[in-house]
Short mmCIF file of C-alpha atoms and ligand atoms in Angstrom, two decimals:
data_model
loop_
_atom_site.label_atom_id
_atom_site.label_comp_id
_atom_site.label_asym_id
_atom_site.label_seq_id
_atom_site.Cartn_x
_atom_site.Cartn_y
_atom_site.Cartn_z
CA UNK A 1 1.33 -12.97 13.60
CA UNK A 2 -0.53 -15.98 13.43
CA UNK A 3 -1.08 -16.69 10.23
CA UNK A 4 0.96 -15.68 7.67
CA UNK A 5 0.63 -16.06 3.48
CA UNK A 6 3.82 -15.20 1.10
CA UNK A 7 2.67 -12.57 -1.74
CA UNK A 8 4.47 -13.49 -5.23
CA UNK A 9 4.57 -10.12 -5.16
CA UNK A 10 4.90 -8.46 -1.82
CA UNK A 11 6.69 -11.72 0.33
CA UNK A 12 5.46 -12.96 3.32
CA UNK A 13 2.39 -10.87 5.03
CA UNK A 14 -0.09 -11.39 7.66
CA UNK A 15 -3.13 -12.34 6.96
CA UNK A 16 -4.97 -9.24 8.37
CA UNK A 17 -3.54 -7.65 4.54
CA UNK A 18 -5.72 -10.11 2.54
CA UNK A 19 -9.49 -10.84 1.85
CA UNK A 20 -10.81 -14.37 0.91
CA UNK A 21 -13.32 -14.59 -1.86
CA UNK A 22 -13.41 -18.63 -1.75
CA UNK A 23 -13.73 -21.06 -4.60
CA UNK A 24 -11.20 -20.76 -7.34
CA UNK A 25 -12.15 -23.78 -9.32
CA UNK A 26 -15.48 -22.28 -10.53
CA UNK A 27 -16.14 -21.96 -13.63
CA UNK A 28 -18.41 -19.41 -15.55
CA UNK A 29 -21.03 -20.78 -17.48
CA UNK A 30 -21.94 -19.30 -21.11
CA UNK A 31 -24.11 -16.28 -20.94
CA UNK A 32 -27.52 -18.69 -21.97
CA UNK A 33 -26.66 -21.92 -19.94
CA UNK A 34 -29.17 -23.27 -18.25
CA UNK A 35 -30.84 -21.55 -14.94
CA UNK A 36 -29.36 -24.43 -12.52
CA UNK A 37 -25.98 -23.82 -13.78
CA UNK A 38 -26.39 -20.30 -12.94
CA UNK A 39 -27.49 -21.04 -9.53
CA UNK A 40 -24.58 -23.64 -8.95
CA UNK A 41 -22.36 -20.98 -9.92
CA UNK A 42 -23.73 -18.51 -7.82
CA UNK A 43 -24.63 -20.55 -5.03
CA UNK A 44 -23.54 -23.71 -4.04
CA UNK A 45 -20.50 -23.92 -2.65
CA UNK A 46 -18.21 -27.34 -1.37
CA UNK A 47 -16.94 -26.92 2.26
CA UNK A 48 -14.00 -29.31 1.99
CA UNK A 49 -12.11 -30.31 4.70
CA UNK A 50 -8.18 -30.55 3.04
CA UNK A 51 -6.38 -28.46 -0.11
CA UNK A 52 -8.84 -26.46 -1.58
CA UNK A 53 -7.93 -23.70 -4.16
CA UNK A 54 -9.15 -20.16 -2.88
CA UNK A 55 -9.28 -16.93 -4.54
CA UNK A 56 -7.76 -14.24 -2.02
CA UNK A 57 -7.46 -10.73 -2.60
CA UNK A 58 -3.99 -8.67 -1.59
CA UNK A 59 -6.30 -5.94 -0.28
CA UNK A 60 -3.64 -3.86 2.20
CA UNK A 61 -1.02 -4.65 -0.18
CA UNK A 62 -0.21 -4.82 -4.31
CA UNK A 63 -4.04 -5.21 -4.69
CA UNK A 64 -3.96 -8.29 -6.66
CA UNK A 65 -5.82 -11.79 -6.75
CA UNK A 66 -4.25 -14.69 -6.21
CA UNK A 67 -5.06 -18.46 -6.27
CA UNK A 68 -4.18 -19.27 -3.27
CA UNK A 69 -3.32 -23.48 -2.69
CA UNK A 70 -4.67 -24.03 1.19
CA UNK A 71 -5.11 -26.94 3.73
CA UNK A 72 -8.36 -25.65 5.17
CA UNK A 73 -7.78 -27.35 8.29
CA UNK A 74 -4.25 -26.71 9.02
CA UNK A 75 -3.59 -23.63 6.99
CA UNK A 76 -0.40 -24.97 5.59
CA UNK A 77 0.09 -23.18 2.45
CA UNK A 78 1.09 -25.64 -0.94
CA UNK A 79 1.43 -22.26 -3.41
CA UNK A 80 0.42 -18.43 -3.92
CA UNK A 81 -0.04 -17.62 -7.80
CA UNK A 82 -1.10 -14.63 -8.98
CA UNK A 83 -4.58 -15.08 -10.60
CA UNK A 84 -4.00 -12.84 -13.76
CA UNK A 85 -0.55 -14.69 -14.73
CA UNK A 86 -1.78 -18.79 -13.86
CA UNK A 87 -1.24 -20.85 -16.78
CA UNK B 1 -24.56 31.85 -1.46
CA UNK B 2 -22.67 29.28 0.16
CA UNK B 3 -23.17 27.87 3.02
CA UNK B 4 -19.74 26.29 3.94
CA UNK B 5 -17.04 28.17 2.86
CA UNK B 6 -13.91 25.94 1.53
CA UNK B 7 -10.40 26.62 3.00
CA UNK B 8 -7.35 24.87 1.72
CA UNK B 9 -5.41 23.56 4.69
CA UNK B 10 -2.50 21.03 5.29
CA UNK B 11 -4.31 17.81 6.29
CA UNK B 12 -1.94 17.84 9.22
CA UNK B 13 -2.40 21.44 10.33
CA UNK B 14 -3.72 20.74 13.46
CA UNK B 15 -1.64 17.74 14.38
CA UNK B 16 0.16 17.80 17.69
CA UNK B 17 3.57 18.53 17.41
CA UNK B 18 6.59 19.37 19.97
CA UNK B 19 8.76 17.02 21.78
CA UNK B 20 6.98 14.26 24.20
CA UNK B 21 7.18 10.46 25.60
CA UNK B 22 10.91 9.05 27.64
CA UNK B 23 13.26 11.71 25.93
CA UNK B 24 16.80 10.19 27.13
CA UNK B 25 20.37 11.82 27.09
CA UNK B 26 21.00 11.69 23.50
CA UNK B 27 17.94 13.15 22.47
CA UNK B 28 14.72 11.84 21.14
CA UNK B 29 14.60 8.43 19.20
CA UNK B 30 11.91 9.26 16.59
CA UNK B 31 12.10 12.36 14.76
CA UNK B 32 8.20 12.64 13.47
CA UNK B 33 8.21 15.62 10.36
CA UNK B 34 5.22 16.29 8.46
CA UNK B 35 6.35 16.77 4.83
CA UNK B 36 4.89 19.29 2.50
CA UNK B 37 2.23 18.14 0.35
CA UNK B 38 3.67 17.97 -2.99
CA UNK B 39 1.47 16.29 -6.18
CA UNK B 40 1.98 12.44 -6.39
CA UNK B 41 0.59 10.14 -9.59
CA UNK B 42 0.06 6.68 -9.47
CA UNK B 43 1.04 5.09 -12.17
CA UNK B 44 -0.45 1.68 -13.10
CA UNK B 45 1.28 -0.76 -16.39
CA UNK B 46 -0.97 -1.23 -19.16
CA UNK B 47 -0.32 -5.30 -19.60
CA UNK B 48 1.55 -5.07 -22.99
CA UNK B 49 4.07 -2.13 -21.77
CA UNK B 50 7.56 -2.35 -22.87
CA UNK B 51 10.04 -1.28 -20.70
CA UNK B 52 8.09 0.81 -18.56
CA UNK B 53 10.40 1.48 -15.48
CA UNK B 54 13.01 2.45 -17.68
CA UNK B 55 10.89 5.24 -19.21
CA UNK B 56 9.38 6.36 -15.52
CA UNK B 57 12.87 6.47 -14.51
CA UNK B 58 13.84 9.17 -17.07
CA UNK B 59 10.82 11.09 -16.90
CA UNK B 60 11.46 10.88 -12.78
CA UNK B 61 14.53 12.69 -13.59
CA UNK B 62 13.84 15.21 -15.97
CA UNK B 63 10.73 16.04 -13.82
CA UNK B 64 12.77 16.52 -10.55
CA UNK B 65 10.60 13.73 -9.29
CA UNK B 66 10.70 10.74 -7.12
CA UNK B 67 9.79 7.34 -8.32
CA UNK B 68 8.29 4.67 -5.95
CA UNK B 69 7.64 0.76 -6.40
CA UNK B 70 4.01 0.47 -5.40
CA UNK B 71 3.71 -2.80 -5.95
CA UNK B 72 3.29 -5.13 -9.57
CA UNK B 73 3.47 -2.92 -12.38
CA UNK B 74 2.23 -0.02 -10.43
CA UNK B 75 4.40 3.33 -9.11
CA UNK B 76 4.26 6.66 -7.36
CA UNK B 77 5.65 9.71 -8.96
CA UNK B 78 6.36 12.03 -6.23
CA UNK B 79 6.58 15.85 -7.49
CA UNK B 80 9.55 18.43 -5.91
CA UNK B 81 8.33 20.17 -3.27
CA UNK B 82 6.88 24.01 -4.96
CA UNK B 83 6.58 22.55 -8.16
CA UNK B 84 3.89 20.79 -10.15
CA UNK B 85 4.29 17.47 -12.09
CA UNK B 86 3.61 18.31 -16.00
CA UNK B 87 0.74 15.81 -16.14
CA UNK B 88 0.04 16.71 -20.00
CA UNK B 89 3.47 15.64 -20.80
CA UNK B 90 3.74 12.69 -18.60
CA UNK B 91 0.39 11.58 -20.63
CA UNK B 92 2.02 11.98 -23.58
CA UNK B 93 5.48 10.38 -23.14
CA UNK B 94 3.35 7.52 -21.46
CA UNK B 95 0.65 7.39 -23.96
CA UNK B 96 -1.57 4.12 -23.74
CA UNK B 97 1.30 2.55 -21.83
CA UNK B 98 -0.04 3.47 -18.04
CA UNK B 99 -2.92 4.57 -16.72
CA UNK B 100 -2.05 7.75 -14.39
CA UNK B 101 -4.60 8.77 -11.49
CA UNK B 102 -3.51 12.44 -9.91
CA UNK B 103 -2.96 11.30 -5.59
CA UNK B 104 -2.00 15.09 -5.32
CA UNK B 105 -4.53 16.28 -2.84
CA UNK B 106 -5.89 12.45 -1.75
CA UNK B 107 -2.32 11.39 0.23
CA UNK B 108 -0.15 12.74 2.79
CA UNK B 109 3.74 12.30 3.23
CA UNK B 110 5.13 11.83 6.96
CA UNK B 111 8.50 10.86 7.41
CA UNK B 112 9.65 8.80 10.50
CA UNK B 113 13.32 8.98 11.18
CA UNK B 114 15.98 8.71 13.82
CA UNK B 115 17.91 5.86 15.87
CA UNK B 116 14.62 4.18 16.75
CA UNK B 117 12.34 4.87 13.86
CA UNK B 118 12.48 1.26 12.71
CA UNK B 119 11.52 -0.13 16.24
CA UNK B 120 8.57 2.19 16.31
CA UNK B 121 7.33 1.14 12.84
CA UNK B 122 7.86 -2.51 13.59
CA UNK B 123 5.19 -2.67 17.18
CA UNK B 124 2.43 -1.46 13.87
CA UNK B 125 3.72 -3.21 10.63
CA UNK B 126 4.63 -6.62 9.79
CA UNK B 127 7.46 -6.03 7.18
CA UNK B 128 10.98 -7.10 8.10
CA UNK B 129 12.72 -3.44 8.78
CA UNK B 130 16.03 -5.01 9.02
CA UNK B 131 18.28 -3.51 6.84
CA UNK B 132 19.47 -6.52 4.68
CA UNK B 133 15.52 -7.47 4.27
CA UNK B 134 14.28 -4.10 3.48
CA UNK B 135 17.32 -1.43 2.28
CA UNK B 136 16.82 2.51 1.40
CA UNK B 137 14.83 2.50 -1.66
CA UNK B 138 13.03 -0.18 -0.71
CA UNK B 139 8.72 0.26 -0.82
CA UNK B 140 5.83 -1.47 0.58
CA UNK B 141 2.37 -0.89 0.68
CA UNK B 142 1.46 -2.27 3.42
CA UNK B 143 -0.76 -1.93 6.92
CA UNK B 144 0.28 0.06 10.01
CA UNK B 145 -1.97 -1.06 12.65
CA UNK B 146 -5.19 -1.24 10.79
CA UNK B 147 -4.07 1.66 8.43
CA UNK B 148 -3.01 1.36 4.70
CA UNK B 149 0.50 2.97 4.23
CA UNK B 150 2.91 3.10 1.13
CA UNK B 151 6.32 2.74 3.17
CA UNK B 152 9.55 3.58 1.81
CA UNK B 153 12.99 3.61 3.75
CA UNK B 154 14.94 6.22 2.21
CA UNK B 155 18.20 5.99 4.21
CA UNK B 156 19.64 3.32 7.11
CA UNK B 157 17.13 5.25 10.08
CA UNK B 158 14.86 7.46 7.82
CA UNK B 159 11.67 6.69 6.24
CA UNK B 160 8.55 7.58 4.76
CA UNK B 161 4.81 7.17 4.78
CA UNK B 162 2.23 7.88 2.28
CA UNK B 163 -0.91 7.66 3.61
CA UNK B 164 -4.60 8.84 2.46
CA UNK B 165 -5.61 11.71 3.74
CA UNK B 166 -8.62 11.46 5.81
CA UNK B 167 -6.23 8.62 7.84
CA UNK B 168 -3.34 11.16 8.43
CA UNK B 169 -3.96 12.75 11.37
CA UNK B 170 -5.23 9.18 12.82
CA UNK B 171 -1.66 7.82 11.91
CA UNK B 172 -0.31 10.38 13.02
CA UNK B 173 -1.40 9.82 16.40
CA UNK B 174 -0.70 6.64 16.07
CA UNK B 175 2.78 7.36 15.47
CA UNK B 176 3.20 9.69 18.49
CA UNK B 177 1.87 6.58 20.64
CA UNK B 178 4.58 3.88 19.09
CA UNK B 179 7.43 6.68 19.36
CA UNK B 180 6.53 7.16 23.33
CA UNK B 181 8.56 4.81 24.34
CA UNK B 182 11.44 6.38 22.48
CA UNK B 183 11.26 9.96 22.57
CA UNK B 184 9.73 11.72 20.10
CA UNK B 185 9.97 15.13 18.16
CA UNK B 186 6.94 16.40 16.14
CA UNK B 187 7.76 18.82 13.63
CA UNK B 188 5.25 20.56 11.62
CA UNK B 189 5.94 20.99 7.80
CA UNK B 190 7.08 24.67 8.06
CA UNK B 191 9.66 24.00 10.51
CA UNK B 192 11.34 21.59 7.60
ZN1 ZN C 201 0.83 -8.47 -2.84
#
């Protein structure tokens, strides 16, 4: 398997098991902000090149999200949280 | 007046079963069985549960049934075979504790045993079969080739596979290819 992410819940499974969602920094605005927050929510995205925090779903597995720490350009993993228990 | 007349039928009636693939000297390597469809719950934790496993675990036992880690906070309940689980009193033991959703007629049970059971599970899955890494008892839900399976080893070369039912007979198949290599015996659920 060529790429591989450890589940906090499952261990270590290839990444076939998962799907991404991206961003996990974002941040809902309040129900009446502004229509350009909206659309930044929504919308525009970063493409960084480095550790980015991603939002990936344990699909073929214990079907929960996780915040996923990842070096987009080597893959190399920093840590796997589980999105519902982050502090 | 209907025009397609429902018939309830073992989702792996027409599977194909008998012996088949490089049968050696001692016999075939997988033993393939198709287990009788039983009712199964899943069970999922309501976040504020106390002690939940501890409660499944008795009402496992007084209902004859088998309890399976399905990952965080969530279980099977596997009924005996020719007997229902008492879902009104499973509700009410459990109360607003877990949420319970009724898998009896939306999985299918196959078991996979013999000396080489583990070999032909590993060429599909990605979970360590080694016995140290993954002992009887031990559950995964997991992905067999591109198929979603609950996998359970329930003794050193036996386990099991819960799998949804439109994707049985298709893992099934599956299973008779991986077990080629091995020798493999397909037994139907009436010849358990
Ligand atoms: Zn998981």
């Amino acid at each position: 398997m060529a790429s591989l992410l450890s589940c906090p819940h499952c261990g270590t499974r290839p990444r076939e098991e998962f799907t991404v969602r991206g961003d996990a920094t974002l941040i809902r605005p309040a129900a009446d902000a502004p229509q350009s927050e909206w659309e930044a929510y929504v919308f525009l995205r970063d493409n960084p090149r480095g550790w980015h925090k991603e939002h990936w779903h344990h699909t073929g597995g214990c079907r929960r999200w996780l915040v996923v720490e990842r070096h987009t350009v080597s893959h190399a993993i920093r840590s796997v949280v589980d999105a519902g228990m982050r502090a | 007046m209907f025009d397609i007349r429902l018939v309830s039928k073992a989702a792996l009636a027409d599977a194909r079963f008998g012996q088949s693939g490089a049968i050696g000297p001692k016999g075939p390597g997988v033993v393939l069985s198709a287990l009788p469809e039983t009712s199964l719950l899943s069970l999922l934790a309501a976040p504020d549960a106390v002690a939940l496993l501890e409660r499944l675990a008795a009402l496992a036992t007084h209902e004859q049934a088998q309890l399976r880690s399905a990952g965080y906070a969530q279980w099977l309940l596997i009924g005996a075979v020719g007997t229902s689980l008492d879902l009104v009193a499973i509700e009410a033991a459990l109360g607003r504790d877990a949420a319970l959703v009724d898998l009896g007629h939306a999985r299918v049970r196959i078991s996979i045993a013999g000396p080489s059971a583990a070999d032909a599970l590993a060429k599909g899955c990605a979970i360590d079969l080694d016995p140290e890494a993954f002992p009887p008892g031990r559950s995964a839900q997991t992905l067999l080739g591109h198929i979603g399976v609950h996998l359970t080893r329930i003794g050193p070369e036996a386990f099991e596979l819960i799998v949804m039912r439109s994707f049985a007979l298709n893992l099934w198949q599956d299973l008779l290819v991986l077990s080629r290599a091995f020798g493999v015996d397909a037994r139907a659920a009436t010849d358990l």
